[in-house]
């Protein structure tokens, strides 16, 4: 089955064609990130207007890349992100997808953006890289994006049990806000990762070590707002010149604190539940320190679990997981009954 995926939940306008939920035939992502970097964050109204500018050309490029056939001859179904996300941005993708479903008379599947992040783990350019789902489920899923931080038990396709989530800021949000405190650009995650690479000695020499919030609590919840406040308190003790010199050290410590908590709680969940794998999803999954820490801890503890992280370039928003999730959870809904839902949750 060939699915056209469409994703417009935030500042990326993305479309793709995926065969049987796994094989990438075409993939296009346009981003208005440069505009948001200038504004030091995403301004929803501007993001939605940019979505409108890009959506048709992104879909056209995705379809043309692939074949001279008419789209309605090539595509079996359409998948679209309905939430969570920014309402203006979501509406652009949802209404475009509904129009195409009506015009081409193709089934349309509404998809949760966060579930899409999970399924980007299962797509590939090569037919041969087929995932054996017997080695995947049940799985612990760590979703870490700009707006969400959540631990889930995934028993199989579409079968989720929530284990915990952040009580305040998301991990990505914490990266973004801490970066801002250090004068680093938006998005903060990649900026902090870059800045921390230039540190010479990978040992803590901060006056005060940053906290690892909620690590000692017997639950699977997270909290990142205290970490951000701790960074703010320490930054305020230095003048601007000193801060500029200390940026790599702060960046390194922030990244260590956030990734320590994420890995610790995920492994704790994998210890409590008999799972075959840990699956990472969401923009923060692009972080190499996070990925390496997972692999190191799994090896160090001799855990017999597989670890899945999407390719770095597929970690941030794109349509691949949307098309894949639609294939493995194929529940089309008549186009006129599909609505954007900015506050949509996984369960
Ligand atoms: O999933 P995503 O692209 O958009 C949302 O659905 O929110 O996630 C964006 C978040 C931002 O907070 C960004 O700073 C973070 O992902 N991010 C990273 C990295 N790349 C993106 N965080 C840490 N390290 C990275 N390399
Ligand atoms: Zn996302």
mmCIF file of C-alpha atoms and ligand atoms in Angstrom:
data_model
loop_
_atom_site.group_PDB
_atom_site.id
_atom_site.type_symbol
_atom_site.label_atom_id
_atom_site.label_comp_id
_atom_site.label_asym_id
_atom_site.label_seq_id
_atom_site.Cartn_x
_atom_site.Cartn_y
_atom_site.Cartn_z
ATOM 1 C CA UNK A 1 0.000 0.000 0.000
ATOM 2 C CA UNK A 2 1.336 3.428 -0.979
ATOM 3 C CA UNK A 3 0.551 6.299 1.378
ATOM 4 C CA UNK A 4 1.015 10.026 0.914
ATOM 5 C CA UNK A 5 1.897 11.483 4.334
ATOM 6 C CA UNK A 6 1.360 15.136 5.219
ATOM 7 C CA UNK A 7 2.714 16.829 8.368
ATOM 8 C CA UNK A 8 2.297 20.514 9.291
ATOM 9 C CA UNK A 9 2.027 20.555 13.091
ATOM 10 C CA UNK A 10 4.581 23.302 13.794
ATOM 11 C CA UNK A 11 7.200 24.969 11.598
ATOM 12 C CA UNK A 12 7.968 22.162 9.135
ATOM 13 C CA UNK A 13 5.832 21.614 6.031
ATOM 14 C CA UNK A 14 6.433 17.997 5.119
ATOM 15 C CA UNK A 15 5.127 15.382 2.709
ATOM 16 C CA UNK A 16 6.305 11.917 1.760
ATOM 17 C CA UNK A 17 5.366 8.753 -0.046
ATOM 18 C CA UNK A 18 5.943 5.542 1.899
ATOM 19 C CA UNK A 19 5.305 2.000 0.660
ATOM 20 C CA UNK A 20 3.938 -0.594 3.112
ATOM 21 C CA UNK A 21 4.775 1.578 6.104
ATOM 22 C CA UNK A 22 8.529 1.084 5.709
ATOM 23 C CA UNK A 23 9.991 1.989 2.338
ATOM 24 C CA UNK A 24 10.584 5.673 1.605
ATOM 25 C CA UNK A 25 9.785 6.473 -2.028
ATOM 26 C CA UNK A 26 9.880 10.239 -1.662
ATOM 27 C CA UNK A 27 10.398 12.703 1.197
ATOM 28 C CA UNK A 28 10.218 16.500 1.278
ATOM 29 C CA UNK A 29 10.600 18.849 4.247
ATOM 30 C CA UNK A 30 10.384 22.643 3.976
ATOM 31 C CA UNK A 31 11.095 24.582 7.134
ATOM 32 C CA UNK A 32 10.405 28.129 8.293
ATOM 33 C CA UNK A 33 13.035 27.675 11.012
ATOM 34 C CA UNK A 34 15.218 30.574 9.820
ATOM 35 C CA UNK A 35 12.322 32.943 10.476
ATOM 36 C CA UNK A 36 11.812 31.550 13.987
ATOM 37 C CA UNK A 37 15.535 31.681 14.761
ATOM 38 C CA UNK A 38 15.359 35.405 13.947
ATOM 39 C CA UNK A 39 12.400 35.742 16.336
ATOM 40 C CA UNK A 40 14.077 33.533 19.016
ATOM 41 C CA UNK A 41 11.120 31.117 18.983
ATOM 42 C CA UNK A 42 8.110 30.012 16.920
ATOM 43 C CA UNK A 43 5.409 32.672 16.479
ATOM 44 C CA UNK A 44 2.317 30.546 15.682
ATOM 45 C CA UNK A 45 0.679 33.041 13.309
ATOM 46 C CA UNK A 46 3.864 33.359 11.256
ATOM 47 C CA UNK A 47 4.397 29.580 11.226
ATOM 48 C CA UNK A 48 0.863 29.056 9.848
ATOM 49 C CA UNK A 49 1.356 31.639 7.120
ATOM 50 C CA UNK A 50 4.588 29.925 6.075
ATOM 51 C CA UNK A 51 2.768 26.568 5.983
ATOM 52 C CA UNK A 52 0.289 28.083 3.532
ATOM 53 C CA UNK A 53 3.113 29.323 1.311
ATOM 54 C CA UNK A 54 4.809 25.918 1.130
ATOM 55 C CA UNK A 55 2.117 23.244 1.294
ATOM 56 C CA UNK A 56 1.179 22.860 -2.380
ATOM 57 C CA UNK A 57 4.745 23.003 -3.708
ATOM 58 C CA UNK A 58 5.921 20.502 -1.067
ATOM 59 C CA UNK A 59 3.194 18.012 -2.038
ATOM 60 C CA UNK A 60 3.821 18.601 -5.751
ATOM 61 C CA UNK A 61 7.551 18.018 -5.327
ATOM 62 C CA UNK A 62 6.913 14.849 -3.315
ATOM 63 C CA UNK A 63 4.637 13.426 -6.008
ATOM 64 C CA UNK A 64 6.741 14.516 -8.997
ATOM 65 C CA UNK A 65 9.892 13.085 -7.510
ATOM 66 C CA UNK A 66 8.448 9.754 -7.860
ATOM 67 C CA UNK A 67 6.587 9.006 -11.019
ATOM 68 C CA UNK A 68 4.913 10.337 -14.119
ATOM 69 C CA UNK A 69 1.715 8.635 -13.082
ATOM 70 C CA UNK A 70 -1.224 10.735 -11.983
ATOM 71 C CA UNK A 71 -1.214 10.999 -8.165
ATOM 72 C CA UNK A 72 -4.566 9.243 -7.946
ATOM 73 C CA UNK A 73 -3.081 6.246 -9.807
ATOM 74 C CA UNK A 74 -0.035 6.100 -7.544
ATOM 75 C CA UNK A 75 -1.483 6.775 -4.094
ATOM 76 C CA UNK A 76 -3.663 4.288 -2.202
ATOM 77 C CA UNK A 77 -4.352 6.501 0.817
ATOM 78 C CA UNK A 78 -3.494 9.764 2.532
ATOM 79 C CA UNK A 79 -2.220 10.177 6.106
ATOM 80 C CA UNK A 80 -2.248 13.503 7.902
ATOM 81 C CA UNK A 81 -1.155 14.852 11.274
ATOM 82 C CA UNK A 82 -4.216 16.103 13.170
ATOM 83 C CA UNK A 83 -2.408 17.061 16.427
ATOM 84 C CA UNK A 84 -0.887 17.885 18.817
ATOM 85 C CA UNK A 85 0.546 21.111 17.467
ATOM 86 C CA UNK A 86 -0.243 24.699 16.589
ATOM 87 C CA UNK A 87 -3.829 25.064 15.393
ATOM 88 C CA UNK A 88 -3.057 27.383 12.465
ATOM 89 C CA UNK A 89 -0.268 25.140 11.204
ATOM 90 C CA UNK A 90 -2.279 21.939 11.689
ATOM 91 C CA UNK A 91 -5.274 23.327 9.793
ATOM 92 C CA UNK A 92 -3.182 23.901 6.661
ATOM 93 C CA UNK A 93 -2.165 20.228 6.427
ATOM 94 C CA UNK A 94 -5.492 18.809 7.573
ATOM 95 C CA UNK A 95 -7.638 20.849 5.174
ATOM 96 C CA UNK A 96 -5.264 20.206 2.255
ATOM 97 C CA UNK A 97 -5.294 16.453 2.961
ATOM 98 C CA UNK A 98 -9.094 16.411 3.208
ATOM 99 C CA UNK A 99 -9.390 18.238 -0.120
ATOM 100 C CA UNK A 100 -7.074 15.716 -1.798
ATOM 101 C CA UNK A 101 -9.005 12.818 -0.273
ATOM 102 C CA UNK A 102 -12.239 14.223 -1.705
ATOM 103 C CA UNK A 103 -10.765 15.038 -5.128
ATOM 104 C CA UNK A 104 -8.909 11.752 -5.591
ATOM 105 C CA UNK A 105 -11.501 9.660 -3.772
ATOM 106 C CA UNK A 106 -8.837 8.128 -1.503
ATOM 107 C CA UNK A 107 -9.178 7.004 2.123
ATOM 108 C CA UNK A 108 -7.640 9.357 4.665
ATOM 109 C CA UNK A 109 -6.125 8.362 8.022
ATOM 110 C CA UNK A 110 -5.767 10.926 10.844
ATOM 111 C CA UNK A 111 -2.478 10.480 12.740
ATOM 112 C CA UNK A 112 -1.175 11.700 16.096
ATOM 113 C CA UNK A 113 2.071 13.643 15.571
ATOM 114 C CA UNK A 114 3.757 11.966 18.559
ATOM 115 C CA UNK A 115 2.901 8.484 17.316
ATOM 116 C CA UNK A 116 4.389 9.572 13.992
ATOM 117 C CA UNK A 117 7.671 10.266 15.821
ATOM 118 C CA UNK A 118 7.688 6.658 17.058
ATOM 119 C CA UNK A 119 7.134 5.223 13.574
ATOM 120 C CA UNK A 120 10.008 7.185 11.960
ATOM 121 C CA UNK A 121 12.098 4.453 13.594
ATOM 122 C CA UNK A 122 10.677 1.888 11.199
ATOM 123 C CA UNK A 123 11.122 3.620 7.817
ATOM 124 C CA UNK A 124 14.103 3.325 5.548
ATOM 125 C CA UNK A 125 15.302 4.124 2.020
ATOM 126 C CA UNK A 126 16.073 0.477 1.551
ATOM 127 C CA UNK A 127 13.549 -2.306 1.166
ATOM 128 C CA UNK A 128 15.974 -4.690 2.879
ATOM 129 C CA UNK A 129 15.943 -2.914 6.229
ATOM 130 C CA UNK A 130 12.665 -4.485 7.216
ATOM 131 C CA UNK A 131 12.052 -4.323 10.956
ATOM 132 C CA UNK A 132 11.029 -7.545 12.650
ATOM 133 C CA UNK A 133 8.326 -6.355 15.013
ATOM 134 C CA UNK A 134 8.658 -9.540 17.076
ATOM 135 C CA UNK A 135 11.930 -8.000 18.310
ATOM 136 C CA UNK A 136 10.314 -4.637 19.018
ATOM 137 C CA UNK A 137 7.159 -5.160 21.092
ATOM 138 C CA UNK A 138 6.494 -4.786 23.923
ATOM 139 C CA UNK A 139 8.604 -1.626 24.091
ATOM 140 C CA UNK A 140 9.303 1.320 26.323
ATOM 141 C CA UNK A 141 8.849 4.506 24.296
ATOM 142 C CA UNK A 142 10.522 7.764 25.287
ATOM 143 C CA UNK A 143 8.919 10.677 23.441
ATOM 144 C CA UNK A 144 10.965 13.853 23.716
ATOM 145 C CA UNK A 145 9.918 16.804 21.591
ATOM 146 C CA UNK A 146 9.626 20.553 21.982
ATOM 147 C CA UNK A 147 6.238 20.310 23.693
ATOM 148 C CA UNK A 148 6.122 16.767 25.109
ATOM 149 C CA UNK A 149 8.137 14.442 27.320
ATOM 150 C CA UNK A 150 6.443 11.149 27.934
ATOM 151 C CA UNK A 151 7.235 7.533 28.801
ATOM 152 C CA UNK A 152 4.904 4.925 27.341
ATOM 153 C CA UNK A 153 4.605 1.178 27.347
ATOM 154 C CA UNK A 154 3.837 0.125 23.759
ATOM 155 C CA UNK A 155 2.428 -3.401 23.669
ATOM 156 C CA UNK A 156 1.993 -3.454 19.887
ATOM 157 C CA UNK A 157 0.843 -1.248 17.010
ATOM 158 C CA UNK A 158 -1.482 1.389 18.437
ATOM 159 C CA UNK A 159 -1.456 -0.178 21.918
ATOM 160 C CA UNK A 160 -0.162 2.279 24.506
ATOM 161 C CA UNK A 161 -0.143 2.569 28.267
ATOM 162 C CA UNK A 162 1.108 5.886 29.664
ATOM 163 C CA UNK A 163 3.767 5.469 32.371
ATOM 164 C CA UNK A 164 4.764 9.053 33.071
ATOM 165 C CA UNK A 165 5.233 12.497 31.642
ATOM 166 C CA UNK A 166 6.659 15.881 32.436
ATOM 167 C CA UNK A 167 4.883 17.862 35.112
ATOM 168 C CA UNK A 168 6.018 21.187 33.650
ATOM 169 C CA UNK A 169 8.476 21.893 30.805
ATOM 170 C CA UNK A 170 9.281 19.343 28.108
ATOM 171 C CA UNK A 171 12.902 18.254 27.613
ATOM 172 C CA UNK A 172 13.109 20.103 24.278
ATOM 173 C CA UNK A 173 11.588 23.178 25.888
ATOM 174 C CA UNK A 174 14.237 22.994 28.622
ATOM 175 C CA UNK A 175 16.994 22.858 25.972
ATOM 176 C CA UNK A 176 15.372 25.841 24.202
ATOM 177 C CA UNK A 177 14.913 27.954 27.350
ATOM 178 C CA UNK A 178 18.391 27.213 28.759
ATOM 179 C CA UNK A 179 19.937 28.052 25.368
ATOM 180 C CA UNK A 180 18.166 31.389 25.461
ATOM 181 C CA UNK A 181 19.587 32.090 28.933
ATOM 182 C CA UNK A 182 23.061 31.465 27.502
ATOM 183 C CA UNK A 183 22.448 33.711 24.487
ATOM 184 C CA UNK A 184 22.431 30.727 22.098
ATOM 185 C CA UNK A 185 20.065 30.683 19.074
ATOM 186 C CA UNK A 186 16.707 28.891 18.656
ATOM 187 C CA UNK A 187 16.273 25.915 18.491
ATOM 188 C CA UNK A 188 18.245 25.441 21.673
ATOM 189 C CA UNK A 189 18.809 21.668 21.519
ATOM 190 C CA UNK A 190 21.162 21.611 18.535
ATOM 191 C CA UNK A 191 22.780 24.880 19.711
ATOM 192 C CA UNK A 192 23.549 23.376 23.148
ATOM 193 C CA UNK A 193 24.822 20.163 21.571
ATOM 194 C CA UNK A 194 27.165 22.152 19.287
ATOM 195 C CA UNK A 195 28.379 24.456 22.073
ATOM 196 C CA UNK A 196 29.070 21.569 24.448
ATOM 197 C CA UNK A 197 31.319 19.878 21.857
ATOM 198 C CA UNK A 198 33.913 22.606 22.263
ATOM 199 C CA UNK A 199 34.426 21.886 25.957
ATOM 200 C CA UNK A 200 37.928 20.595 26.690
ATOM 201 C CA UNK A 201 37.583 18.587 29.897
ATOM 202 C CA UNK A 202 34.463 16.497 30.193
ATOM 203 C CA UNK A 203 34.313 16.681 33.964
ATOM 204 C CA UNK A 204 32.182 18.913 36.089
ATOM 205 C CA UNK A 205 33.916 22.092 37.201
ATOM 206 C CA UNK A 206 30.787 24.150 37.737
ATOM 207 C CA UNK A 207 30.526 25.991 41.028
ATOM 208 C CA UNK A 208 27.186 24.289 41.614
ATOM 209 C CA UNK A 209 26.279 21.069 39.868
ATOM 210 C CA UNK A 210 22.937 21.146 38.063
ATOM 211 C CA UNK A 211 20.136 19.079 39.602
ATOM 212 C CA UNK A 212 18.785 15.823 38.110
ATOM 213 C CA UNK A 213 15.106 16.544 38.813
ATOM 214 C CA UNK A 214 12.855 13.722 40.101
ATOM 215 C CA UNK A 215 15.538 11.076 39.517
ATOM 216 C CA UNK A 216 15.200 9.732 43.048
ATOM 217 C CA UNK A 217 11.400 9.587 42.958
ATOM 218 C CA UNK A 218 9.624 6.313 42.541
ATOM 219 C CA UNK A 219 7.618 7.192 39.429
ATOM 220 C CA UNK A 220 8.115 7.760 35.691
ATOM 221 C CA UNK A 221 7.398 11.482 35.697
ATOM 222 C CA UNK A 222 9.796 14.271 34.786
ATOM 223 C CA UNK A 223 10.205 17.923 35.706
ATOM 224 C CA UNK A 224 12.528 20.308 33.921
ATOM 225 C CA UNK A 225 11.484 23.777 35.051
ATOM 226 C CA UNK A 226 13.670 23.620 38.215
ATOM 227 C CA UNK A 227 16.688 22.757 36.095
ATOM 228 C CA UNK A 228 16.063 25.835 33.967
ATOM 229 C CA UNK A 229 15.729 27.992 37.140
ATOM 230 C CA UNK A 230 18.992 26.588 38.472
ATOM 231 C CA UNK A 231 20.720 27.567 35.208
ATOM 232 C CA UNK A 232 19.164 31.046 35.465
ATOM 233 C CA UNK A 233 20.373 31.483 39.075
ATOM 234 C CA UNK A 234 23.913 30.493 38.156
ATOM 235 C CA UNK A 235 24.014 32.561 34.969
ATOM 236 C CA UNK A 236 22.959 35.634 36.962
ATOM 237 C CA UNK A 237 26.062 35.361 39.135
ATOM 238 C CA UNK A 238 28.364 36.108 36.205
ATOM 239 C CA UNK A 239 28.775 39.149 34.009
ATOM 240 C CA UNK A 240 28.140 38.905 30.257
ATOM 241 C CA UNK A 241 31.799 38.518 29.362
ATOM 242 C CA UNK A 242 32.296 35.610 31.765
ATOM 243 C CA UNK A 243 29.096 33.953 30.548
ATOM 244 C CA UNK A 244 30.347 34.015 26.967
ATOM 245 C CA UNK A 245 33.459 32.153 28.102
ATOM 246 C CA UNK A 246 31.417 29.723 30.198
ATOM 247 C CA UNK A 247 28.840 28.865 27.505
ATOM 248 C CA UNK A 248 30.422 25.539 26.466
ATOM 249 C CA UNK A 249 30.684 24.427 30.108
ATOM 250 C CA UNK A 250 27.086 25.391 30.873
ATOM 251 C CA UNK A 251 25.915 23.763 27.629
ATOM 252 C CA UNK A 252 27.764 20.552 28.511
ATOM 253 C CA UNK A 253 26.290 20.466 32.031
ATOM 254 C CA UNK A 254 22.733 21.182 30.831
ATOM 255 C CA UNK A 255 22.951 18.413 28.243
ATOM 256 C CA UNK A 256 24.366 16.002 30.846
ATOM 257 C CA UNK A 257 21.597 16.793 33.355
ATOM 258 C CA UNK A 258 18.722 16.440 30.863
ATOM 259 C CA UNK A 259 20.057 13.261 29.235
ATOM 260 C CA UNK A 260 20.935 11.651 32.606
ATOM 261 C CA UNK A 261 17.329 11.940 33.755
ATOM 262 C CA UNK A 262 15.825 10.767 30.453
ATOM 263 C CA UNK A 263 18.048 7.673 30.260
ATOM 264 C CA UNK A 264 17.712 6.801 33.957
ATOM 265 C CA UNK A 265 13.903 6.908 33.967
ATOM 266 C CA UNK A 266 13.597 5.010 30.674
ATOM 267 C CA UNK A 267 15.873 2.213 31.914
ATOM 268 C CA UNK A 268 13.943 2.099 35.167
ATOM 269 C CA UNK A 269 10.761 1.568 33.154
ATOM 270 C CA UNK A 270 12.509 -1.121 31.074
ATOM 271 C CA UNK A 271 13.514 -2.807 34.319
ATOM 272 C CA UNK A 272 9.982 -2.809 35.719
ATOM 273 C CA UNK A 273 8.235 -4.021 32.548
ATOM 274 C CA UNK A 274 9.377 -7.080 30.554
ATOM 275 C CA UNK A 275 10.126 -5.292 27.275
ATOM 276 C CA UNK A 276 12.105 -6.234 24.192
ATOM 277 C CA UNK A 277 13.147 -2.731 23.235
ATOM 278 C CA UNK A 278 13.449 0.943 24.021
ATOM 279 C CA UNK A 279 12.241 3.296 21.298
ATOM 280 C CA UNK A 280 13.236 6.945 21.132
ATOM 281 C CA UNK A 281 11.179 9.557 19.301
ATOM 282 C CA UNK A 282 10.836 13.346 18.926
ATOM 283 C CA UNK A 283 13.219 16.200 18.108
ATOM 284 C CA UNK A 284 15.450 15.630 21.167
ATOM 285 C CA UNK A 285 16.143 12.115 19.804
ATOM 286 C CA UNK A 286 18.542 13.879 17.404
ATOM 287 C CA UNK A 287 20.857 14.481 20.370
ATOM 288 C CA UNK A 288 23.918 12.261 20.012
ATOM 289 C CA UNK A 289 24.834 12.319 23.697
ATOM 290 C CA UNK A 290 21.358 11.011 24.533
ATOM 291 C CA UNK A 291 21.600 8.218 21.960
ATOM 292 C CA UNK A 292 25.101 7.227 23.060
ATOM 293 C CA UNK A 293 24.139 7.238 26.752
ATOM 294 C CA UNK A 294 21.269 4.846 26.022
ATOM 295 C CA UNK A 295 23.570 2.455 24.141
ATOM 296 C CA UNK A 296 26.273 2.678 26.818
ATOM 297 C CA UNK A 297 23.893 2.024 29.715
ATOM 298 C CA UNK A 298 22.185 -0.884 27.929
ATOM 299 C CA UNK A 299 25.612 -2.455 27.266
ATOM 300 C CA UNK A 300 27.000 -1.677 30.704
ATOM 301 C CA UNK A 301 24.047 -3.351 32.404
ATOM 302 C CA UNK A 302 24.042 -6.283 29.962
ATOM 303 C CA UNK A 303 20.392 -5.667 29.172
ATOM 304 C CA UNK A 304 18.903 -7.938 26.538
ATOM 305 C CA UNK A 305 16.936 -5.167 24.881
ATOM 306 C CA UNK A 306 17.087 -3.595 21.455
ATOM 307 C CA UNK A 307 17.480 0.150 21.160
ATOM 308 C CA UNK A 308 15.777 2.095 18.379
ATOM 309 C CA UNK A 309 16.471 5.733 17.559
ATOM 310 C CA UNK A 310 15.438 7.320 14.264
ATOM 311 C CA UNK A 311 18.141 8.455 11.853
ATOM 312 C CA UNK A 312 19.305 11.876 13.046
ATOM 313 C CA UNK A 313 17.797 13.587 9.991
ATOM 314 C CA UNK A 314 14.431 11.925 10.632
ATOM 315 C CA UNK A 315 14.324 12.814 14.353
ATOM 316 C CA UNK A 316 12.858 16.289 13.947
ATOM 317 C CA UNK A 317 9.499 16.846 12.275
ATOM 318 C CA UNK A 318 8.781 15.120 8.955
ATOM 319 C CA UNK A 319 5.937 13.154 7.371
ATOM 320 C CA UNK A 320 7.591 9.700 7.209
ATOM 321 C CA UNK A 321 6.343 8.448 10.560
ATOM 322 C CA UNK A 322 2.893 9.832 9.796
ATOM 323 C CA UNK A 323 2.595 7.665 6.661
ATOM 324 C CA UNK A 324 4.116 4.680 8.452
ATOM 325 C CA UNK A 325 1.842 4.979 11.505
ATOM 326 C CA UNK A 326 -1.180 5.178 9.167
ATOM 327 C CA UNK A 327 -0.143 1.955 7.410
ATOM 328 C CA UNK A 328 0.336 -0.048 10.629
ATOM 329 C CA UNK A 329 -2.817 1.399 12.234
ATOM 330 C CA UNK A 330 -4.998 1.674 9.147
ATOM 331 C CA UNK A 331 -8.238 3.269 10.329
ATOM 332 C CA UNK A 332 -9.503 5.651 7.648
ATOM 333 C CA UNK A 333 -12.202 8.166 8.527
ATOM 334 C CA UNK A 334 -14.476 9.911 6.026
ATOM 335 C CA UNK A 335 -12.772 13.221 5.160
ATOM 336 C CA UNK A 336 -15.580 15.452 6.412
ATOM 337 C CA UNK A 337 -15.253 13.917 9.905
ATOM 338 C CA UNK A 338 -11.570 14.758 10.338
ATOM 339 C CA UNK A 339 -10.612 17.768 12.467
ATOM 340 C CA UNK A 340 -7.363 19.303 13.661
ATOM 341 C CA UNK A 341 -6.901 18.782 17.422
ATOM 342 C CA UNK A 342 -4.044 20.890 18.864
ATOM 343 C CA UNK A 343 -4.260 19.247 22.317
ATOM 344 C CA UNK A 344 -4.398 15.627 21.108
ATOM 345 C CA UNK A 345 -2.719 13.106 23.454
ATOM 346 C CA UNK A 346 -1.301 9.668 22.729
ATOM 347 C CA UNK A 347 -4.097 7.821 24.465
HETATM 348 O O1 LIG B 1 9.814 16.988 17.403
HETATM 349 P P1 LIG B 1 10.306 18.350 17.149
HETATM 350 O O2 LIG B 1 11.096 18.607 15.891
HETATM 351 O O3 LIG B 1 9.108 19.355 17.154
HETATM 352 C C1 LIG B 1 8.048 19.182 18.073
HETATM 353 O O4 LIG B 1 7.200 18.315 17.815
HETATM 354 O O5 LIG B 1 8.123 19.871 19.119
HETATM 355 O O6 LIG B 1 11.167 18.787 18.414
HETATM 356 C C2 LIG B 1 11.729 20.046 18.516
HETATM 357 C C3 LIG B 1 12.591 20.078 19.774
HETATM 358 C C4 LIG B 1 13.139 21.465 20.087
HETATM 359 O O7 LIG B 1 12.905 21.734 21.441
HETATM 360 C C5 LIG B 1 14.622 21.306 19.787
HETATM 361 O O8 LIG B 1 15.455 22.140 20.590
HETATM 362 C C6 LIG B 1 14.855 19.852 20.091
HETATM 363 O O9 LIG B 1 13.714 19.204 19.591
HETATM 364 N N1 LIG B 1 16.054 19.326 19.413
HETATM 365 C C7 LIG B 1 17.141 18.888 20.069
HETATM 366 C C8 LIG B 1 18.100 18.562 19.079
HETATM 367 N N2 LIG B 1 17.540 18.790 17.848
HETATM 368 C C9 LIG B 1 16.283 19.259 18.077
HETATM 369 N N3 LIG B 1 17.395 18.750 21.383
HETATM 370 C C10 LIG B 1 18.617 18.289 21.752
HETATM 371 N N4 LIG B 1 19.585 17.975 20.850
HETATM 372 C C11 LIG B 1 19.371 18.087 19.523
HETATM 373 N N5 LIG B 1 20.343 17.776 18.662
HETATM 374 ZN ZN1 LIG B 2 7.609 16.751 16.624
#
